[in-house]
Backbone as a chain_set.jsonl record, in Angstrom:
{"seq": "QVQLVESGGGLVQVGGSLRLSCAASRRTLSIYAVGWFRQAPGKEREFVASINWSGTNTYYATSVKGRFTISRDNAKNTVSLQMNSLKPDDTAVYYCAEGAPGTTAAFMRVTTITSWGQGTQVTVSS", "coords": {"N": [[211.728, 72.878, -78.463], [211.993, 69.453, -77.558], [214.754, 67.449, -78.449], [214.853, 64.363, -80.048], [216.416, 61.286, -80.477], [216.593, 58.321, -82.171], [217.795, 54.918, -81.981], [219.19, 51.663, -82.674], [217.814, 50.189, -84.566], [217.574, 47.862, -87.353], [218.372, 44.992, -89.439], [216.676, 42.001, -89.121], [215.839, 38.508, -88.651], [212.731, 36.696, -88.981], [211.117, 36.168, -85.909], [213.179, 37.038, -84.409], [214.848, 39.45, -82.214], [214.941, 42.915, -81.22], [216.158, 45.9, -79.735], [215.095, 49.055, -79.322], [216.185, 52.388, -78.796], [215.687, 55.627, -77.453], [216.963, 58.762, -77.169], [216.752, 61.703, -75.302], [217.143, 65.276, -75.462], [216.956, 66.873, -73.202], [216.1, 66.986, -69.673], [213.413, 67.412, -69.424], [211.9, 65.504, -70.538], [211.029, 63.823, -68.625], [208.584, 64.745, -67.589], [206.613, 64.362, -69.404], [204.326, 62.323, -71.347], [205.495, 59.681, -73.311], [206.23, 57.91, -76.359], [206.146, 55.313, -78.917], [205.928, 55.176, -82.427], [205.178, 53.867, -85.681], [205.899, 53.538, -89.181], [205.093, 51.933, -92.023], [206.08, 51.045, -95.397], [204.118, 52.739, -97.762], [202.004, 53.006, -96.017], [200.078, 54.578, -93.364], [201.322, 56.477, -90.552], [201.441, 54.812, -87.482], [200.309, 54.158, -84.121], [202.271, 52.561, -81.639], [203.273, 52.018, -78.978], [203.068, 53.417, -75.645], [203.994, 55.382, -72.754], [203.511, 56.662, -69.494], [204.47, 59.681, -67.655], [205.679, 58.902, -65.215], [206.25, 56.288, -65.616], [204.602, 54.297, -64.747], [202.319, 53.503, -66.064], [201.518, 51.778, -69.01], [200.856, 51.385, -72.526], [199.706, 49.596, -75.374], [199.579, 48.849, -78.882], [197.241, 46.629, -80.289], [198.36, 44.849, -82.097], [201.003, 44.479, -81.274], [201.041, 43.853, -78.616], [202.146, 41.912, -75.912], [204.412, 41.139, -77.203], [206.09, 43.323, -77.514], [207.769, 45.669, -75.361], [207.624, 48.637, -73.609], [209.658, 51.061, -72.0], [211.041, 53.45, -69.661], [213.686, 55.618, -68.625], [214.054, 58.061, -66.692], [216.166, 59.34, -65.402], [218.25, 58.977, -67.132], [217.276, 60.114, -69.368], [215.987, 58.617, -71.393], [214.016, 56.431, -73.486], [212.854, 53.239, -74.157], [212.248, 50.476, -76.422], [211.597, 47.253, -76.357], [211.613, 44.675, -78.568], [210.296, 41.644, -79.343], [209.955, 38.349, -80.831], [209.681, 39.059, -83.563], [207.922, 39.941, -86.563], [207.318, 39.862, -90.145], [205.452, 41.89, -90.673], [206.139, 43.807, -88.883], [208.008, 45.35, -89.984], [209.16, 48.53, -90.577], [209.63, 52.113, -90.29], [210.607, 53.264, -87.258], [209.522, 55.586, -84.86], [210.358, 57.705, -82.199], [208.466, 59.535, -79.843], [207.163, 62.5, -78.257], [204.522, 63.502, -76.233], [202.042, 66.163, -76.322], [201.755, 68.777, -73.843], [199.696, 67.847, -71.146], [198.541, 65.757, -72.468], [197.639, 62.445, -72.116], [199.232, 59.245, -71.735], [197.529, 57.226, -72.4], [195.938, 58.212, -74.42], [197.571, 58.89, -76.544], [198.336, 59.906, -79.781], [198.961, 60.462, -83.284], [198.237, 63.147, -83.803], [198.567, 64.361, -81.335], [201.187, 64.641, -80.8], [204.124, 66.495, -80.161], [206.841, 66.496, -80.502], [209.061, 64.76, -82.567], [211.229, 62.0, -83.258], [213.979, 61.279, -85.486], [213.664, 58.831, -86.65], [214.141, 55.271, -87.027], [215.129, 52.538, -88.956], [213.548, 49.398, -89.125], [213.79, 46.198, -90.205], [212.32, 43.191, -90.976], [213.013, 40.072, -92.033], [212.033, 37.125, -93.892]], "CA": [[211.27, 71.506, -78.53], [212.956, 68.441, -77.157], [215.311, 66.678, -79.551], [214.786, 62.935, -79.796], [217.229, 60.531, -81.418], [216.405, 56.88, -82.052], [218.881, 54.046, -82.39], [218.923, 50.263, -82.414], [217.149, 49.513, -85.665], [218.423, 47.019, -88.171], [217.783, 43.878, -90.171], [216.603, 40.773, -88.332], [214.993, 37.47, -89.209], [211.473, 36.436, -88.291], [211.308, 35.55, -84.613], [214.294, 37.667, -83.727], [214.583, 40.552, -81.293], [215.677, 44.162, -81.329], [215.842, 46.854, -78.689], [215.238, 50.417, -79.791], [216.413, 53.349, -77.738], [215.457, 57.014, -77.818], [217.632, 59.666, -76.241], [216.219, 63.063, -75.317], [218.152, 66.301, -75.228], [216.811, 67.495, -71.894], [215.397, 66.235, -68.635], [211.977, 67.677, -69.482], [211.274, 64.26, -70.969], [210.472, 63.188, -67.439], [207.248, 65.218, -67.236], [205.689, 64.094, -70.505], [204.072, 60.974, -71.825], [206.281, 59.445, -74.514], [205.848, 56.66, -76.985], [206.712, 54.888, -80.184], [205.039, 55.029, -83.571], [205.904, 53.283, -86.803], [205.307, 53.768, -90.487], [205.522, 50.968, -93.02], [205.989, 51.567, -96.765], [202.78, 52.86, -98.307], [200.982, 53.057, -94.989], [200.081, 55.727, -92.476], [202.043, 56.306, -89.301], [200.544, 54.251, -86.498], [200.711, 54.044, -82.728], [202.824, 51.273, -81.245], [203.278, 51.91, -77.523], [203.269, 54.667, -74.927], [204.249, 55.256, -71.324], [203.291, 57.943, -68.844], [205.663, 60.367, -67.14], [206.309, 58.185, -64.104], [206.566, 54.93, -66.026], [203.713, 53.36, -64.077], [201.267, 53.064, -66.98], [201.942, 51.532, -70.38], [199.78, 51.064, -73.459], [200.218, 48.982, -76.582], [198.689, 48.532, -79.98], [196.872, 45.222, -80.231], [199.261, 44.08, -82.943], [202.304, 44.239, -80.647], [200.872, 43.493, -77.212], [202.688, 40.606, -75.578], [205.696, 40.956, -77.873], [206.886, 44.527, -77.3], [207.722, 46.255, -74.032], [208.156, 49.997, -73.559], [210.149, 51.446, -70.688], [211.737, 54.727, -69.673], [214.632, 55.883, -67.56], [214.099, 59.516, -66.656], [217.487, 59.785, -64.965], [219.119, 58.932, -68.303], [216.562, 60.764, -70.474], [215.81, 57.647, -72.464], [212.843, 55.575, -73.546], [213.233, 52.086, -74.96], [211.217, 49.565, -76.908], [212.116, 45.911, -76.553], [210.76, 43.997, -79.531], [210.568, 40.218, -79.431], [209.123, 37.581, -81.76], [209.404, 39.959, -84.677], [207.246, 39.435, -87.741], [207.505, 40.724, -91.317], [204.56, 43.037, -90.564], [206.743, 44.798, -87.997], [208.933, 46.137, -90.798], [208.73, 49.922, -90.647], [210.506, 53.087, -89.665], [210.081, 53.487, -85.924], [209.741, 56.937, -84.376], [210.158, 58.058, -80.8], [207.642, 60.731, -79.813], [206.787, 63.095, -76.983], [203.188, 64.057, -76.309], [201.81, 67.55, -75.949], [201.431, 68.934, -72.422], [198.328, 67.508, -70.815], [198.135, 64.55, -73.173], [197.964, 61.248, -71.355], [199.763, 58.144, -72.522], [196.397, 56.421, -72.844], [195.339, 58.809, -75.611], [198.594, 59.356, -77.449], [198.056, 59.68, -81.197], [199.789, 61.309, -84.132], [197.86, 64.554, -83.666], [198.901, 64.892, -80.019], [202.638, 64.661, -80.69], [204.77, 67.782, -80.376], [208.231, 66.264, -80.868], [209.336, 63.479, -83.21], [212.61, 61.648, -83.523], [214.242, 61.168, -86.916], [213.255, 57.509, -87.09], [215.146, 54.238, -87.228], [214.547, 51.48, -89.773], [213.511, 48.019, -88.642], [213.398, 45.32, -91.297], [212.213, 41.797, -90.552], [212.993, 39.222, -93.215], [211.59, 35.752, -93.712]], "C": [[212.392, 70.55, -78.135], [213.454, 67.701, -78.398], [215.336, 65.209, -79.152], [215.556, 62.198, -80.882], [217.083, 59.043, -81.162], [217.644, 56.12, -82.514], [218.467, 52.609, -82.105], [218.23, 49.497, -83.518], [218.124, 48.673, -86.465], [217.644, 45.943, -88.884], [217.831, 42.619, -89.311], [215.704, 39.768, -89.036], [213.73, 37.297, -88.382], [211.75, 35.702, -86.974], [212.428, 36.161, -83.801], [213.867, 38.814, -82.827], [215.455, 41.762, -81.578], [215.258, 45.046, -80.16], [216.134, 48.243, -79.23], [215.411, 51.349, -78.597], [216.206, 54.753, -78.281], [216.079, 57.89, -76.751], [217.085, 61.077, -76.407], [217.294, 64.063, -74.941], [218.091, 66.973, -73.865], [215.978, 66.645, -70.944], [213.895, 66.478, -68.619], [211.199, 66.469, -69.976], [210.533, 63.621, -69.807], [209.056, 63.616, -67.079], [206.201, 64.953, -68.314], [205.483, 62.612, -70.781], [204.903, 60.832, -73.105], [205.874, 58.116, -75.109], [206.581, 56.379, -78.273], [205.617, 54.74, -81.225], [205.853, 54.37, -84.669], [205.155, 53.559, -88.098], [205.919, 52.811, -91.497], [205.367, 51.578, -94.41], [204.553, 51.591, -97.27], [201.658, 52.935, -97.295], [201.121, 54.298, -94.116], [200.89, 55.43, -91.216], [201.054, 55.827, -88.24], [201.165, 54.148, -85.106], [201.214, 52.65, -82.43], [202.735, 51.076, -79.736], [203.503, 53.27, -76.887], [203.456, 54.393, -73.447], [204.099, 56.63, -70.687], [204.565, 58.481, -68.208], [206.406, 59.615, -66.049], [206.715, 56.757, -64.462], [205.664, 53.877, -65.412], [202.609, 52.808, -64.972], [201.806, 52.91, -68.395], [200.761, 51.098, -71.227], [200.386, 50.552, -74.753], [199.146, 48.796, -77.641], [198.423, 47.033, -79.9], [197.859, 44.345, -80.998], [200.609, 43.743, -82.306], [202.215, 43.809, -79.195], [201.349, 42.064, -76.961], [204.038, 40.343, -76.2], [206.64, 42.126, -77.621], [206.725, 45.037, -75.88], [208.365, 47.637, -74.062], [208.591, 50.303, -72.131], [210.841, 52.798, -70.791], [212.638, 54.848, -68.461], [214.814, 57.39, -67.547], [215.461, 60.073, -66.231], [218.46, 59.845, -66.136], [218.496, 59.594, -69.522], [216.391, 59.827, -71.668], [214.488, 56.898, -72.353], [213.21, 54.454, -74.505], [212.034, 51.266, -75.396], [211.887, 48.232, -77.19], [211.136, 45.174, -77.449], [211.192, 42.544, -79.674], [209.614, 39.557, -80.417], [208.71, 38.42, -82.964], [208.833, 39.246, -85.898], [207.503, 40.355, -88.931], [206.637, 41.982, -91.259], [205.096, 44.124, -89.642], [207.73, 45.681, -88.753], [208.383, 47.545, -90.986], [209.837, 50.825, -90.125], [209.853, 53.384, -88.324], [210.489, 54.862, -85.41], [209.453, 57.072, -82.89], [209.365, 59.364, -80.805], [207.316, 61.192, -78.406], [205.424, 63.752, -77.153], [203.099, 65.504, -75.893], [201.486, 67.629, -74.457], [199.96, 68.625, -72.164], [197.812, 66.26, -71.492], [198.573, 63.328, -72.37], [198.47, 60.156, -72.283], [198.641, 57.302, -73.107], [195.788, 56.931, -74.144], [196.362, 59.368, -76.588], [198.259, 58.948, -78.881], [198.894, 60.656, -82.002], [199.5, 62.796, -83.929], [198.188, 65.174, -82.315], [200.412, 65.01, -79.812], [203.217, 66.041, -81.003], [206.237, 67.644, -80.779], [208.407, 64.856, -81.419], [210.832, 63.25, -83.358], [212.767, 61.517, -85.021], [213.844, 59.813, -87.498], [214.416, 56.547, -87.257], [214.47, 53.063, -87.935], [214.659, 50.11, -89.122], [212.997, 47.172, -89.795], [213.434, 43.875, -90.82], [212.05, 40.936, -91.794], [212.572, 37.801, -92.892], [212.4, 34.804, -94.569]], "O": [[213.573, 70.818, -78.355], [212.67, 67.368, -79.287], [215.782, 64.856, -78.06], [215.367, 62.458, -82.07], [217.404, 58.555, -80.079], [218.43, 56.61, -83.324], [217.504, 52.367, -81.377], [218.071, 48.28, -83.422], [219.339, 48.758, -86.282], [216.414, 45.973, -88.932], [218.894, 42.223, -88.834], [214.91, 40.128, -89.906], [213.673, 37.704, -87.222], [212.518, 34.742, -86.935], [212.602, 35.83, -82.628], [212.68, 39.11, -82.695], [216.56, 41.645, -82.107], [214.136, 44.946, -79.663], [217.276, 48.569, -79.557], [214.85, 51.119, -77.526], [216.518, 55.03, -79.44], [215.757, 57.77, -75.569], [216.971, 61.58, -77.525], [218.229, 63.75, -74.204], [219.069, 67.576, -73.424], [215.263, 65.728, -71.348], [213.174, 65.816, -67.873], [209.976, 66.418, -69.845], [209.518, 62.951, -70.002], [208.383, 62.91, -66.328], [205.029, 65.29, -68.141], [206.337, 61.774, -70.492], [204.994, 61.775, -73.892], [205.246, 57.292, -74.443], [207.501, 57.095, -78.667], [204.526, 54.245, -80.941], [207.081, 54.32, -84.595], [203.944, 53.781, -88.104], [207.114, 52.872, -91.786], [204.604, 52.528, -94.585], [203.852, 50.581, -97.212], [200.485, 52.928, -97.666], [202.149, 54.976, -94.132], [201.111, 54.27, -90.865], [199.959, 56.374, -88.116], [202.384, 54.063, -84.951], [200.653, 51.665, -82.911], [202.183, 50.08, -79.268], [204.062, 54.171, -77.512], [203.123, 53.317, -72.95], [204.505, 57.639, -71.263], [205.605, 57.823, -68.218], [207.632, 59.685, -65.97], [207.431, 56.098, -63.708], [205.932, 52.682, -65.543], [202.03, 51.763, -64.674], [202.471, 53.806, -68.915], [199.794, 50.522, -70.728], [201.445, 51.011, -75.18], [197.968, 48.61, -77.337], [199.291, 46.264, -79.488], [198.153, 43.224, -80.582], [201.286, 42.817, -82.753], [203.227, 43.435, -78.602], [201.005, 41.137, -77.694], [204.746, 39.426, -75.782], [207.853, 41.939, -77.524], [205.673, 44.861, -75.264], [209.51, 47.788, -74.487], [207.963, 49.856, -71.171], [211.188, 53.239, -71.886], [212.383, 54.258, -67.411], [215.626, 57.934, -68.296], [215.852, 61.159, -66.659], [219.384, 60.659, -66.142], [219.108, 59.635, -70.589], [216.627, 60.215, -72.812], [213.923, 56.755, -71.269], [213.813, 54.7, -75.55], [210.953, 51.352, -74.814], [212.652, 48.099, -78.145], [209.955, 45.063, -77.121], [212.319, 42.257, -80.077], [208.592, 40.134, -80.791], [207.535, 38.476, -83.327], [209.204, 38.117, -86.219], [207.871, 41.514, -88.742], [207.048, 43.034, -91.748], [204.57, 45.237, -89.619], [208.231, 46.662, -88.202], [207.275, 47.728, -91.491], [210.844, 50.36, -89.59], [208.67, 53.72, -88.268], [211.651, 55.254, -85.51], [208.426, 56.605, -82.397], [209.571, 60.208, -81.677], [207.206, 60.386, -77.481], [205.202, 64.482, -78.119], [203.974, 66.016, -75.194], [200.999, 66.66, -73.874], [199.084, 69.096, -72.89], [196.751, 65.753, -71.128], [199.739, 63.203, -71.995], [198.167, 60.151, -73.476], [198.786, 56.729, -74.187], [195.185, 56.159, -74.889], [196.032, 60.245, -77.385], [197.94, 57.79, -79.152], [199.477, 61.583, -81.44], [200.424, 63.609, -83.89], [198.097, 66.392, -82.161], [200.857, 65.439, -78.747], [202.843, 66.672, -81.992], [206.813, 68.576, -81.34], [207.96, 63.882, -80.815], [211.601, 64.19, -83.557], [211.787, 61.633, -85.758], [213.704, 59.676, -88.714], [215.532, 56.951, -87.584], [213.374, 52.648, -87.558], [215.719, 49.716, -88.635], [211.899, 47.402, -90.302], [214.455, 43.399, -90.322], [211.064, 41.06, -92.52], [212.734, 37.331, -91.766], [212.164, 33.596, -94.545]]}, "num_chains": 1, "name": "protein.A"}
């Protein structure tokens, strides 16, 4: 399995920005759809954003559309999540994820994930 390591989390105020980064252990990241999920205290893990293998198609949860941007750099084996206009509801542990073979970015969900990162905490204070 591919190892995924997230970084970039932290404490920010409402309206602030953060950029999360996920580094993969091998170049095989380039052939899979990848994405970001998050899990807030007491809640289930939920989909945030995804991107296909070539980086040409992106998908976002309604709650973050227009504020977050996902991107990938296959040459560097990384996937990023730029988060702007952060809200208290964005507070959660954010996880980088790689989809199972054959899974498209459009249908990425918890049950289709084969590799998870360790997670990075994002806290938005008011």
